[in-house]
């Protein structure tokens, strides 16, 4: 499969994607505003989960683990829908950069690993470090697969109503079931 | 009150991540996510320093849970790692994962040690 623009690597902002490149200059206050608003919602959700499931210094940080892995599942699904389906313009800045970026955290992850190791629980520290890393990448993969199905379904439906029949006629002219 | 402080920290941290990412990524042409690595390492350094400091719950909520939590991100990091691997750069994906974790841990440890040295 070839695509005219390079495939996105960074879900927050990939400057090789034309829409990302121009969005800040076009609407700086709106873009930064929705990112801030989303970040607040995500951070409060994370704080709520962490307050509900506290862990001792030597323990496994299940709350942050759950937050980071579920956030990765959601970014995988979100970006698949954003790139394959049709979504409102501020969907990525608000939900991806803001909500999910604010919800997940890298700093608490490494600080908890350091704390567990320093408290003498090296095994827990290593297990938490590896489980989050592997769980996160696996979760993005699962989310991406689910999101592609969803995006393809919505994209195909909208495509039919938007472009009408000519494309489909051309495609079916060579031997498709009539 | 805690909720407001977390919200305030996150309202600054999340847009700052976006702006830093843009600024860093505009300075090179490779697909390697240096921007995300930068915010994650800086946020880990600040949080590492903060947890060793004799600060109250208000400062922790504002700077730790709010600012550092929203400045750093695991979702963006996880997505980029998978994306690099999928695009045929498995080595780059592995380098990104290992560098982020090692640099983040190093930064948190450095921040922690620096604060301990300062406050005794």
PDB file of C-alpha atoms in Angstrom:
ATOM      1  CA  UNK A   1       0.000   0.000   0.000  1.00  0.00           C
ATOM      2  CA  UNK A   2       1.367   3.393  -0.946  1.00  0.00           C
ATOM      3  CA  UNK A   3       0.159   6.660   0.524  1.00  0.00           C
ATOM      4  CA  UNK A   4       0.851  10.214  -0.626  1.00  0.00           C
ATOM      5  CA  UNK A   5       1.831  11.490   2.840  1.00  0.00           C
ATOM      6  CA  UNK A   6       4.163   9.629   5.205  1.00  0.00           C
ATOM      7  CA  UNK A   7       2.380   7.545   7.805  1.00  0.00           C
ATOM      8  CA  UNK A   8       2.144   9.189  11.164  1.00  0.00           C
ATOM      9  CA  UNK A   9       4.516   8.083  13.934  1.00  0.00           C
ATOM     10  CA  UNK A  10       3.738  10.722  16.570  1.00  0.00           C
ATOM     11  CA  UNK A  11       0.026  10.811  17.499  1.00  0.00           C
ATOM     12  CA  UNK A  12       0.416  14.152  19.336  1.00  0.00           C
ATOM     13  CA  UNK A  13       1.841  16.115  16.441  1.00  0.00           C
ATOM     14  CA  UNK A  14       3.608  14.719  13.382  1.00  0.00           C
ATOM     15  CA  UNK A  15       5.021  17.584  11.323  1.00  0.00           C
ATOM     16  CA  UNK A  16       5.226  15.371   8.216  1.00  0.00           C
ATOM     17  CA  UNK A  17       1.402  15.312   8.223  1.00  0.00           C
ATOM     18  CA  UNK A  18       0.180  18.541   6.536  1.00  0.00           C
ATOM     19  CA  UNK A  19      -2.894  18.934   8.769  1.00  0.00           C
ATOM     20  CA  UNK A  20      -0.743  18.723  11.909  1.00  0.00           C
ATOM     21  CA  UNK A  21       1.812  21.160  10.492  1.00  0.00           C
ATOM     22  CA  UNK A  22      -0.731  23.907   9.893  1.00  0.00           C
ATOM     23  CA  UNK A  23      -3.152  23.496  12.789  1.00  0.00           C
ATOM     24  CA  UNK A  24      -1.336  25.628  15.379  1.00  0.00           C
ATOM     25  CA  UNK A  25      -0.821  28.617  13.084  1.00  0.00           C
ATOM     26  CA  UNK A  26      -4.419  28.439  11.859  1.00  0.00           C
ATOM     27  CA  UNK A  27      -6.118  28.244  15.271  1.00  0.00           C
ATOM     28  CA  UNK A  28      -3.546  28.616  18.078  1.00  0.00           C
ATOM     29  CA  UNK A  29      -5.942  29.497  20.917  1.00  0.00           C
ATOM     30  CA  UNK A  30      -8.478  26.827  19.993  1.00  0.00           C
ATOM     31  CA  UNK A  31      -5.896  24.057  19.542  1.00  0.00           C
ATOM     32  CA  UNK A  32      -4.036  24.851  22.777  1.00  0.00           C
ATOM     33  CA  UNK A  33      -7.337  25.385  24.585  1.00  0.00           C
ATOM     34  CA  UNK A  34      -8.785  21.984  23.701  1.00  0.00           C
ATOM     35  CA  UNK A  35      -5.466  20.316  24.547  1.00  0.00           C
ATOM     36  CA  UNK A  36      -5.468  22.012  27.973  1.00  0.00           C
ATOM     37  CA  UNK A  37      -9.133  21.115  28.582  1.00  0.00           C
ATOM     38  CA  UNK A  38      -8.555  17.510  27.549  1.00  0.00           C
ATOM     39  CA  UNK A  39      -5.401  17.352  29.656  1.00  0.00           C
ATOM     40  CA  UNK A  40      -7.338  18.499  32.730  1.00  0.00           C
ATOM     41  CA  UNK A  41     -10.002  15.809  32.229  1.00  0.00           C
ATOM     42  CA  UNK A  42      -7.403  13.099  31.670  1.00  0.00           C
ATOM     43  CA  UNK A  43      -5.272  14.129  34.662  1.00  0.00           C
ATOM     44  CA  UNK A  44      -8.297  14.211  36.980  1.00  0.00           C
ATOM     45  CA  UNK A  45      -9.361  10.738  35.807  1.00  0.00           C
ATOM     46  CA  UNK A  46      -5.826   9.463  36.485  1.00  0.00           C
ATOM     47  CA  UNK A  47      -5.750  11.104  39.927  1.00  0.00           C
ATOM     48  CA  UNK A  48      -9.108   9.497  40.728  1.00  0.00           C
ATOM     49  CA  UNK A  49      -7.882   6.009  39.816  1.00  0.00           C
ATOM     50  CA  UNK A  50      -4.619   6.512  41.740  1.00  0.00           C
ATOM     51  CA  UNK A  51      -6.489   7.750  44.830  1.00  0.00           C
ATOM     52  CA  UNK A  52      -8.870   4.772  44.683  1.00  0.00           C
ATOM     53  CA  UNK A  53      -6.065   2.187  44.419  1.00  0.00           C
ATOM     54  CA  UNK A  54      -3.037   3.381  46.398  1.00  0.00           C
ATOM     55  CA  UNK A  55       0.038   1.172  46.695  1.00  0.00           C
ATOM     56  CA  UNK A  56       2.903   0.969  49.228  1.00  0.00           C
ATOM     57  CA  UNK A  57       6.454   2.017  48.126  1.00  0.00           C
ATOM     58  CA  UNK A  58       7.455  -1.637  47.694  1.00  0.00           C
ATOM     59  CA  UNK A  59       4.228  -2.614  45.937  1.00  0.00           C
ATOM     60  CA  UNK A  60       3.189  -2.936  42.295  1.00  0.00           C
ATOM     61  CA  UNK A  61       1.577   0.284  41.096  1.00  0.00           C
ATOM     62  CA  UNK A  62      -1.596  -1.294  39.753  1.00  0.00           C
ATOM     63  CA  UNK A  63      -3.444   2.019  39.401  1.00  0.00           C
ATOM     64  CA  UNK A  64      -0.803   3.659  37.195  1.00  0.00           C
ATOM     65  CA  UNK A  65      -0.290   0.366  35.338  1.00  0.00           C
ATOM     66  CA  UNK A  66      -4.015   0.213  34.587  1.00  0.00           C
ATOM     67  CA  UNK A  67      -4.126   3.878  33.586  1.00  0.00           C
ATOM     68  CA  UNK A  68      -1.172   3.590  31.208  1.00  0.00           C
ATOM     69  CA  UNK A  69      -2.255   0.336  29.578  1.00  0.00           C
ATOM     70  CA  UNK A  70      -5.889   1.431  29.157  1.00  0.00           C
ATOM     71  CA  UNK A  71      -4.698   4.791  27.792  1.00  0.00           C
ATOM     72  CA  UNK A  72      -2.580   2.936  25.240  1.00  0.00           C
ATOM     73  CA  UNK A  73      -5.541   0.780  24.211  1.00  0.00           C
ATOM     74  CA  UNK A  74      -7.585   3.944  23.660  1.00  0.00           C
ATOM     75  CA  UNK A  75      -4.875   5.844  21.716  1.00  0.00           C
ATOM     76  CA  UNK A  76      -4.504   2.840  19.395  1.00  0.00           C
ATOM     77  CA  UNK A  77      -8.248   2.812  18.713  1.00  0.00           C
ATOM     78  CA  UNK A  78      -8.490   6.610  18.475  1.00  0.00           C
ATOM     79  CA  UNK A  79      -5.653   7.029  15.995  1.00  0.00           C
ATOM     80  CA  UNK A  80      -6.947   4.186  13.832  1.00  0.00           C
ATOM     81  CA  UNK A  81     -10.323   5.922  13.632  1.00  0.00           C
ATOM     82  CA  UNK A  82      -8.677   9.325  13.045  1.00  0.00           C
ATOM     83  CA  UNK A  83      -6.546   8.010  10.169  1.00  0.00           C
ATOM     84  CA  UNK A  84      -9.073   5.688   8.512  1.00  0.00           C
ATOM     85  CA  UNK A  85     -12.436   7.264   9.287  1.00  0.00           C
ATOM     86  CA  UNK A  86     -13.886  10.743   9.277  1.00  0.00           C
ATOM     87  CA  UNK A  87     -13.800  12.649  12.532  1.00  0.00           C
ATOM     88  CA  UNK A  88     -14.351  16.284  13.573  1.00  0.00           C
ATOM     89  CA  UNK A  89     -11.194  18.471  13.183  1.00  0.00           C
ATOM     90  CA  UNK A  90     -10.265  18.820  16.864  1.00  0.00           C
ATOM     91  CA  UNK A  91     -10.707  15.126  17.721  1.00  0.00           C
ATOM     92  CA  UNK A  92      -6.968  14.333  17.789  1.00  0.00           C
ATOM     93  CA  UNK A  93      -5.843  17.425  19.771  1.00  0.00           C
ATOM     94  CA  UNK A  94      -8.658  17.055  22.315  1.00  0.00           C
ATOM     95  CA  UNK A  95      -8.853  13.280  22.834  1.00  0.00           C
ATOM     96  CA  UNK A  96      -5.351  12.180  21.828  1.00  0.00           C
ATOM     97  CA  UNK A  97      -3.007  14.986  22.899  1.00  0.00           C
ATOM     98  CA  UNK A  98      -5.224  16.255  25.705  1.00  0.00           C
ATOM     99  CA  UNK A  99      -7.343  13.562  27.366  1.00  0.00           C
ATOM    100  CA  UNK A 100      -5.137  10.494  26.763  1.00  0.00           C
ATOM    101  CA  UNK A 101      -1.863  12.421  27.090  1.00  0.00           C
ATOM    102  CA  UNK A 102      -3.055  13.876  30.392  1.00  0.00           C
ATOM    103  CA  UNK A 103      -4.491  10.540  31.548  1.00  0.00           C
ATOM    104  CA  UNK A 104      -1.333   8.489  30.980  1.00  0.00           C
ATOM    105  CA  UNK A 105       1.948   9.352  32.638  1.00  0.00           C
ATOM    106  CA  UNK A 106       5.567   8.447  32.109  1.00  0.00           C
ATOM    107  CA  UNK A 107       6.978  10.379  35.072  1.00  0.00           C
ATOM    108  CA  UNK A 108       4.962   8.515  37.733  1.00  0.00           C
ATOM    109  CA  UNK A 109       5.913   5.237  36.047  1.00  0.00           C
ATOM    110  CA  UNK A 110       9.680   5.754  36.297  1.00  0.00           C
ATOM    111  CA  UNK A 111       9.480   7.389  39.740  1.00  0.00           C
ATOM    112  CA  UNK A 112       7.512   4.363  41.041  1.00  0.00           C
ATOM    113  CA  UNK A 113      10.067   1.980  39.511  1.00  0.00           C
ATOM    114  CA  UNK A 114      12.901   3.901  41.184  1.00  0.00           C
ATOM    115  CA  UNK A 115      11.038   4.006  44.493  1.00  0.00           C
ATOM    116  CA  UNK A 116      10.337   0.260  44.541  1.00  0.00           C
ATOM    117  CA  UNK A 117      13.959  -0.524  43.659  1.00  0.00           C
ATOM    118  CA  UNK A 118      15.262   1.864  46.324  1.00  0.00           C
ATOM    119  CA  UNK A 119      12.902   0.339  48.919  1.00  0.00           C
ATOM    120  CA  UNK A 120      14.453  -3.067  48.311  1.00  0.00           C
ATOM    121  CA  UNK A 121      11.761  -4.519  46.048  1.00  0.00           C
ATOM    122  CA  UNK A 122      13.921  -4.927  42.943  1.00  0.00           C
ATOM    123  CA  UNK A 123      11.805  -7.808  41.654  1.00  0.00           C
ATOM    124  CA  UNK A 124       8.598  -5.785  41.862  1.00  0.00           C
ATOM    125  CA  UNK A 125      10.323  -2.807  40.244  1.00  0.00           C
ATOM    126  CA  UNK A 126      11.499  -4.912  37.314  1.00  0.00           C
ATOM    127  CA  UNK A 127       8.151  -6.683  36.926  1.00  0.00           C
ATOM    128  CA  UNK A 128       6.294  -3.353  36.963  1.00  0.00           C
ATOM    129  CA  UNK A 129       8.760  -1.815  34.490  1.00  0.00           C
ATOM    130  CA  UNK A 130       8.487  -4.701  32.014  1.00  0.00           C
ATOM    131  CA  UNK A 131       4.752  -5.359  32.433  1.00  0.00           C
ATOM    132  CA  UNK A 132       3.861  -1.721  31.732  1.00  0.00           C
ATOM    133  CA  UNK A 133       6.134  -1.506  28.696  1.00  0.00           C
ATOM    134  CA  UNK A 134       4.959  -4.763  27.115  1.00  0.00           C
ATOM    135  CA  UNK A 135       1.335  -4.224  28.170  1.00  0.00           C
ATOM    136  CA  UNK A 136       1.352  -0.724  26.674  1.00  0.00           C
ATOM    137  CA  UNK A 137       2.644  -1.747  23.248  1.00  0.00           C
ATOM    138  CA  UNK A 138       0.302  -4.776  23.149  1.00  0.00           C
ATOM    139  CA  UNK A 139      -2.619  -2.539  24.140  1.00  0.00           C
ATOM    140  CA  UNK A 140      -1.883  -0.062  21.323  1.00  0.00           C
ATOM    141  CA  UNK A 141      -1.821  -3.016  18.913  1.00  0.00           C
ATOM    142  CA  UNK A 142      -5.195  -4.335  20.104  1.00  0.00           C
ATOM    143  CA  UNK A 143      -6.719  -0.848  20.135  1.00  0.00           C
ATOM    144  CA  UNK A 144      -5.411  -0.199  16.628  1.00  0.00           C
ATOM    145  CA  UNK A 145      -6.953  -3.427  15.306  1.00  0.00           C
ATOM    146  CA  UNK A 146     -10.310  -2.610  16.891  1.00  0.00           C
ATOM    147  CA  UNK A 147     -10.181   1.001  15.711  1.00  0.00           C
ATOM    148  CA  UNK A 148      -9.424  -0.016  12.120  1.00  0.00           C
ATOM    149  CA  UNK A 149     -12.554  -2.134  12.000  1.00  0.00           C
ATOM    150  CA  UNK A 150     -14.579   0.739  13.399  1.00  0.00           C
ATOM    151  CA  UNK A 151     -12.958   3.344  11.128  1.00  0.00           C
ATOM    152  CA  UNK A 152     -13.390   1.198   8.027  1.00  0.00           C
ATOM    153  CA  UNK A 153     -17.054   0.645   8.835  1.00  0.00           C
ATOM    154  CA  UNK A 154     -17.802   4.351   9.346  1.00  0.00           C
ATOM    155  CA  UNK A 155     -15.501   5.468   6.504  1.00  0.00           C
ATOM    156  CA  UNK A 156     -17.088   3.065   4.011  1.00  0.00           C
ATOM    157  CA  UNK A 157     -20.581   4.109   4.965  1.00  0.00           C
ATOM    158  CA  UNK A 158     -19.813   7.809   4.604  1.00  0.00           C
ATOM    159  CA  UNK A 159     -17.854   7.161   1.398  1.00  0.00           C
ATOM    160  CA  UNK A 160     -20.902   5.618  -0.253  1.00  0.00           C
ATOM    161  CA  UNK A 161     -23.118   8.580   0.500  1.00  0.00           C
ATOM    162  CA  UNK A 162     -20.447  11.160  -0.321  1.00  0.00           C
ATOM    163  CA  UNK A 163     -19.115   9.857  -3.626  1.00  0.00           C
ATOM    164  CA  UNK A 164     -22.228   8.191  -5.005  1.00  0.00           C
ATOM    165  CA  UNK A 165     -22.044   5.278  -7.433  1.00  0.00           C
ATOM    166  CA  UNK A 166     -19.474   6.058 -10.193  1.00  0.00           C
ATOM    167  CA  UNK A 167     -16.453   4.691  -8.300  1.00  0.00           C
ATOM    168  CA  UNK A 168     -18.295   1.548  -7.341  1.00  0.00           C
ATOM    169  CA  UNK A 169     -19.521   0.999 -10.900  1.00  0.00           C
ATOM    170  CA  UNK A 170     -15.990   1.262 -12.236  1.00  0.00           C
ATOM    171  CA  UNK A 171     -14.694  -1.134  -9.649  1.00  0.00           C
ATOM    172  CA  UNK A 172     -17.367  -3.725 -10.299  1.00  0.00           C
ATOM    173  CA  UNK A 173     -17.188  -3.532 -14.115  1.00  0.00           C
ATOM    174  CA  UNK A 174     -14.617  -6.301 -14.385  1.00  0.00           C
ATOM    175  CA  UNK A 175     -16.305  -9.454 -13.273  1.00  0.00           C
ATOM    176  CA  UNK A 176     -17.919  -8.481  -9.967  1.00  0.00           C
ATOM    177  CA  UNK A 177     -21.252 -10.019  -9.063  1.00  0.00           C
ATOM    178  CA  UNK A 178     -24.043  -8.039 -10.686  1.00  0.00           C
TER     179      UNK A 178
ATOM    180  CA  UNK B   1      -8.811  22.351  46.310  1.00  0.00           C
ATOM    181  CA  UNK B   2      -6.638  19.386  45.297  1.00  0.00           C
ATOM    182  CA  UNK B   3      -8.786  18.927  42.202  1.00  0.00           C
ATOM    183  CA  UNK B   4      -8.248  22.563  41.204  1.00  0.00           C
ATOM    184  CA  UNK B   5      -4.483  22.308  41.669  1.00  0.00           C
ATOM    185  CA  UNK B   6      -4.272  19.122  39.586  1.00  0.00           C
ATOM    186  CA  UNK B   7      -6.405  20.789  36.911  1.00  0.00           C
ATOM    187  CA  UNK B   8      -4.202  23.884  36.888  1.00  0.00           C
ATOM    188  CA  UNK B   9      -0.996  21.841  36.577  1.00  0.00           C
ATOM    189  CA  UNK B  10      -2.452  19.708  33.789  1.00  0.00           C
ATOM    190  CA  UNK B  11      -3.794  22.765  31.925  1.00  0.00           C
ATOM    191  CA  UNK B  12      -0.174  23.929  31.631  1.00  0.00           C
ATOM    192  CA  UNK B  13       1.530  20.537  31.261  1.00  0.00           C
ATOM    193  CA  UNK B  14      -0.523  19.159  28.351  1.00  0.00           C
ATOM    194  CA  UNK B  15      -0.160  22.173  25.990  1.00  0.00           C
ATOM    195  CA  UNK B  16       3.518  22.446  26.959  1.00  0.00           C
ATOM    196  CA  UNK B  17       4.011  18.817  25.825  1.00  0.00           C
ATOM    197  CA  UNK B  18       2.425  19.641  22.482  1.00  0.00           C
ATOM    198  CA  UNK B  19       4.491  22.815  22.002  1.00  0.00           C
ATOM    199  CA  UNK B  20       7.740  21.106  23.050  1.00  0.00           C
ATOM    200  CA  UNK B  21       7.021  18.188  20.726  1.00  0.00           C
ATOM    201  CA  UNK B  22       6.458  20.585  17.809  1.00  0.00           C
ATOM    202  CA  UNK B  23       9.593  22.577  18.590  1.00  0.00           C
ATOM    203  CA  UNK B  24      11.828  19.500  18.901  1.00  0.00           C
ATOM    204  CA  UNK B  25      10.387  17.677  15.870  1.00  0.00           C
ATOM    205  CA  UNK B  26      10.788  20.777  13.679  1.00  0.00           C
ATOM    206  CA  UNK B  27      14.552  20.613  14.235  1.00  0.00           C
ATOM    207  CA  UNK B  28      15.152  17.243  12.582  1.00  0.00           C
ATOM    208  CA  UNK B  29      13.713  15.171   9.731  1.00  0.00           C
ATOM    209  CA  UNK B  30      13.912  11.637  11.118  1.00  0.00           C
ATOM    210  CA  UNK B  31      10.786   9.779  12.277  1.00  0.00           C
ATOM    211  CA  UNK B  32      12.395   9.178  15.675  1.00  0.00           C
ATOM    212  CA  UNK B  33      10.138  10.752  18.353  1.00  0.00           C
ATOM    213  CA  UNK B  34      12.730  12.973  20.044  1.00  0.00           C
ATOM    214  CA  UNK B  35       9.965  15.374  21.110  1.00  0.00           C
ATOM    215  CA  UNK B  36       8.123  12.804  23.220  1.00  0.00           C
ATOM    216  CA  UNK B  37      11.416  11.534  24.619  1.00  0.00           C
ATOM    217  CA  UNK B  38      12.276  15.099  25.652  1.00  0.00           C
ATOM    218  CA  UNK B  39       9.037  15.758  27.566  1.00  0.00           C
ATOM    219  CA  UNK B  40       9.140  12.345  29.220  1.00  0.00           C
ATOM    220  CA  UNK B  41      12.728  12.750  30.404  1.00  0.00           C
ATOM    221  CA  UNK B  42      12.243  16.347  31.603  1.00  0.00           C
ATOM    222  CA  UNK B  43       9.002  15.428  33.406  1.00  0.00           C
ATOM    223  CA  UNK B  44      10.717  12.440  35.055  1.00  0.00           C
ATOM    224  CA  UNK B  45      13.577  14.666  36.237  1.00  0.00           C
ATOM    225  CA  UNK B  46      11.142  17.184  37.751  1.00  0.00           C
ATOM    226  CA  UNK B  47       8.978  14.524  39.426  1.00  0.00           C
ATOM    227  CA  UNK B  48      12.051  12.696  40.743  1.00  0.00           C
ATOM    228  CA  UNK B  49      13.265  15.956  42.297  1.00  0.00           C
ATOM    229  CA  UNK B  50       9.797  16.752  43.642  1.00  0.00           C
ATOM    230  CA  UNK B  51       9.189  13.469  45.503  1.00  0.00           C
ATOM    231  CA  UNK B  52      12.433  13.978  47.464  1.00  0.00           C
ATOM    232  CA  UNK B  53      11.519  17.557  48.383  1.00  0.00           C
ATOM    233  CA  UNK B  54       9.807  18.425  51.670  1.00  0.00           C
ATOM    234  CA  UNK B  55       6.686  19.798  49.987  1.00  0.00           C
ATOM    235  CA  UNK B  56       3.060  19.562  51.056  1.00  0.00           C
ATOM    236  CA  UNK B  57       0.179  17.819  49.280  1.00  0.00           C
ATOM    237  CA  UNK B  58      -0.826  21.038  47.497  1.00  0.00           C
ATOM    238  CA  UNK B  59       2.506  21.380  45.687  1.00  0.00           C
ATOM    239  CA  UNK B  60       2.518  17.644  44.913  1.00  0.00           C
ATOM    240  CA  UNK B  61      -0.950  17.912  43.369  1.00  0.00           C
ATOM    241  CA  UNK B  62      -0.056  20.987  41.297  1.00  0.00           C
ATOM    242  CA  UNK B  63       3.429  20.044  40.079  1.00  0.00           C
ATOM    243  CA  UNK B  64       3.457  16.245  40.441  1.00  0.00           C
ATOM    244  CA  UNK B  65       0.018  14.849  39.607  1.00  0.00           C
ATOM    245  CA  UNK B  66      -1.050  17.806  37.471  1.00  0.00           C
ATOM    246  CA  UNK B  67       1.961  19.274  35.673  1.00  0.00           C
ATOM    247  CA  UNK B  68       4.406  16.326  35.435  1.00  0.00           C
ATOM    248  CA  UNK B  69       1.568  13.859  34.873  1.00  0.00           C
ATOM    249  CA  UNK B  70       0.186  15.811  31.924  1.00  0.00           C
ATOM    250  CA  UNK B  71       3.576  16.874  30.542  1.00  0.00           C
ATOM    251  CA  UNK B  72       4.663  13.246  30.253  1.00  0.00           C
ATOM    252  CA  UNK B  73       2.735  10.603  28.364  1.00  0.00           C
ATOM    253  CA  UNK B  74       2.689   6.839  28.033  1.00  0.00           C
ATOM    254  CA  UNK B  75       0.016   6.671  25.335  1.00  0.00           C
ATOM    255  CA  UNK B  76       2.050   8.721  22.842  1.00  0.00           C
ATOM    256  CA  UNK B  77       5.202   6.772  23.708  1.00  0.00           C
ATOM    257  CA  UNK B  78       3.435   3.400  23.315  1.00  0.00           C
ATOM    258  CA  UNK B  79       1.838   4.402  20.020  1.00  0.00           C
ATOM    259  CA  UNK B  80       5.132   5.658  18.577  1.00  0.00           C
ATOM    260  CA  UNK B  81       6.948   2.488  19.604  1.00  0.00           C
ATOM    261  CA  UNK B  82       4.403   0.270  17.846  1.00  0.00           C
ATOM    262  CA  UNK B  83       4.288   2.607  14.818  1.00  0.00           C
ATOM    263  CA  UNK B  84       8.080   2.489  14.385  1.00  0.00           C
ATOM    264  CA  UNK B  85       8.041  -1.318  14.626  1.00  0.00           C
ATOM    265  CA  UNK B  86       5.189  -1.556  12.102  1.00  0.00           C
ATOM    266  CA  UNK B  87       6.909   0.770   9.638  1.00  0.00           C
ATOM    267  CA  UNK B  88       9.828  -1.608   9.382  1.00  0.00           C
ATOM    268  CA  UNK B  89      12.095   0.051  11.939  1.00  0.00           C
ATOM    269  CA  UNK B  90      12.052  -2.586  14.654  1.00  0.00           C
ATOM    270  CA  UNK B  91      15.500  -1.521  15.746  1.00  0.00           C
ATOM    271  CA  UNK B  92      14.331   2.094  16.065  1.00  0.00           C
ATOM    272  CA  UNK B  93      11.281   0.928  18.063  1.00  0.00           C
ATOM    273  CA  UNK B  94      13.514  -1.028  20.420  1.00  0.00           C
ATOM    274  CA  UNK B  95      15.926   1.897  20.731  1.00  0.00           C
ATOM    275  CA  UNK B  96      12.999   4.225  21.480  1.00  0.00           C
ATOM    276  CA  UNK B  97      11.591   1.926  24.178  1.00  0.00           C
ATOM    277  CA  UNK B  98      14.910   1.219  25.872  1.00  0.00           C
ATOM    278  CA  UNK B  99      16.206   4.802  25.607  1.00  0.00           C
ATOM    279  CA  UNK B 100      12.965   6.252  27.005  1.00  0.00           C
ATOM    280  CA  UNK B 101      12.897   3.903  29.982  1.00  0.00           C
ATOM    281  CA  UNK B 102      16.627   4.189  30.719  1.00  0.00           C
ATOM    282  CA  UNK B 103      16.752   7.973  30.285  1.00  0.00           C
ATOM    283  CA  UNK B 104      13.520   8.449  32.244  1.00  0.00           C
ATOM    284  CA  UNK B 105      14.775   6.293  35.117  1.00  0.00           C
ATOM    285  CA  UNK B 106      18.153   8.037  35.040  1.00  0.00           C
ATOM    286  CA  UNK B 107      16.501  11.463  35.070  1.00  0.00           C
ATOM    287  CA  UNK B 108      14.187  10.544  37.966  1.00  0.00           C
ATOM    288  CA  UNK B 109      17.135   9.173  39.946  1.00  0.00           C
ATOM    289  CA  UNK B 110      19.214  12.255  39.180  1.00  0.00           C
ATOM    290  CA  UNK B 111      16.402  14.592  40.226  1.00  0.00           C
ATOM    291  CA  UNK B 112      15.867  12.640  43.425  1.00  0.00           C
ATOM    292  CA  UNK B 113      19.587  12.662  44.290  1.00  0.00           C
ATOM    293  CA  UNK B 114      19.931  16.368  43.493  1.00  0.00           C
ATOM    294  CA  UNK B 115      17.082  17.311  45.819  1.00  0.00           C
ATOM    295  CA  UNK B 116      18.438  15.087  48.587  1.00  0.00           C
ATOM    296  CA  UNK B 117      21.853  16.719  48.216  1.00  0.00           C
ATOM    297  CA  UNK B 118      20.296  20.184  48.398  1.00  0.00           C
ATOM    298  CA  UNK B 119      17.913  19.666  51.312  1.00  0.00           C
ATOM    299  CA  UNK B 120      20.169  17.192  53.161  1.00  0.00           C
TER     300      UNK B 120
END
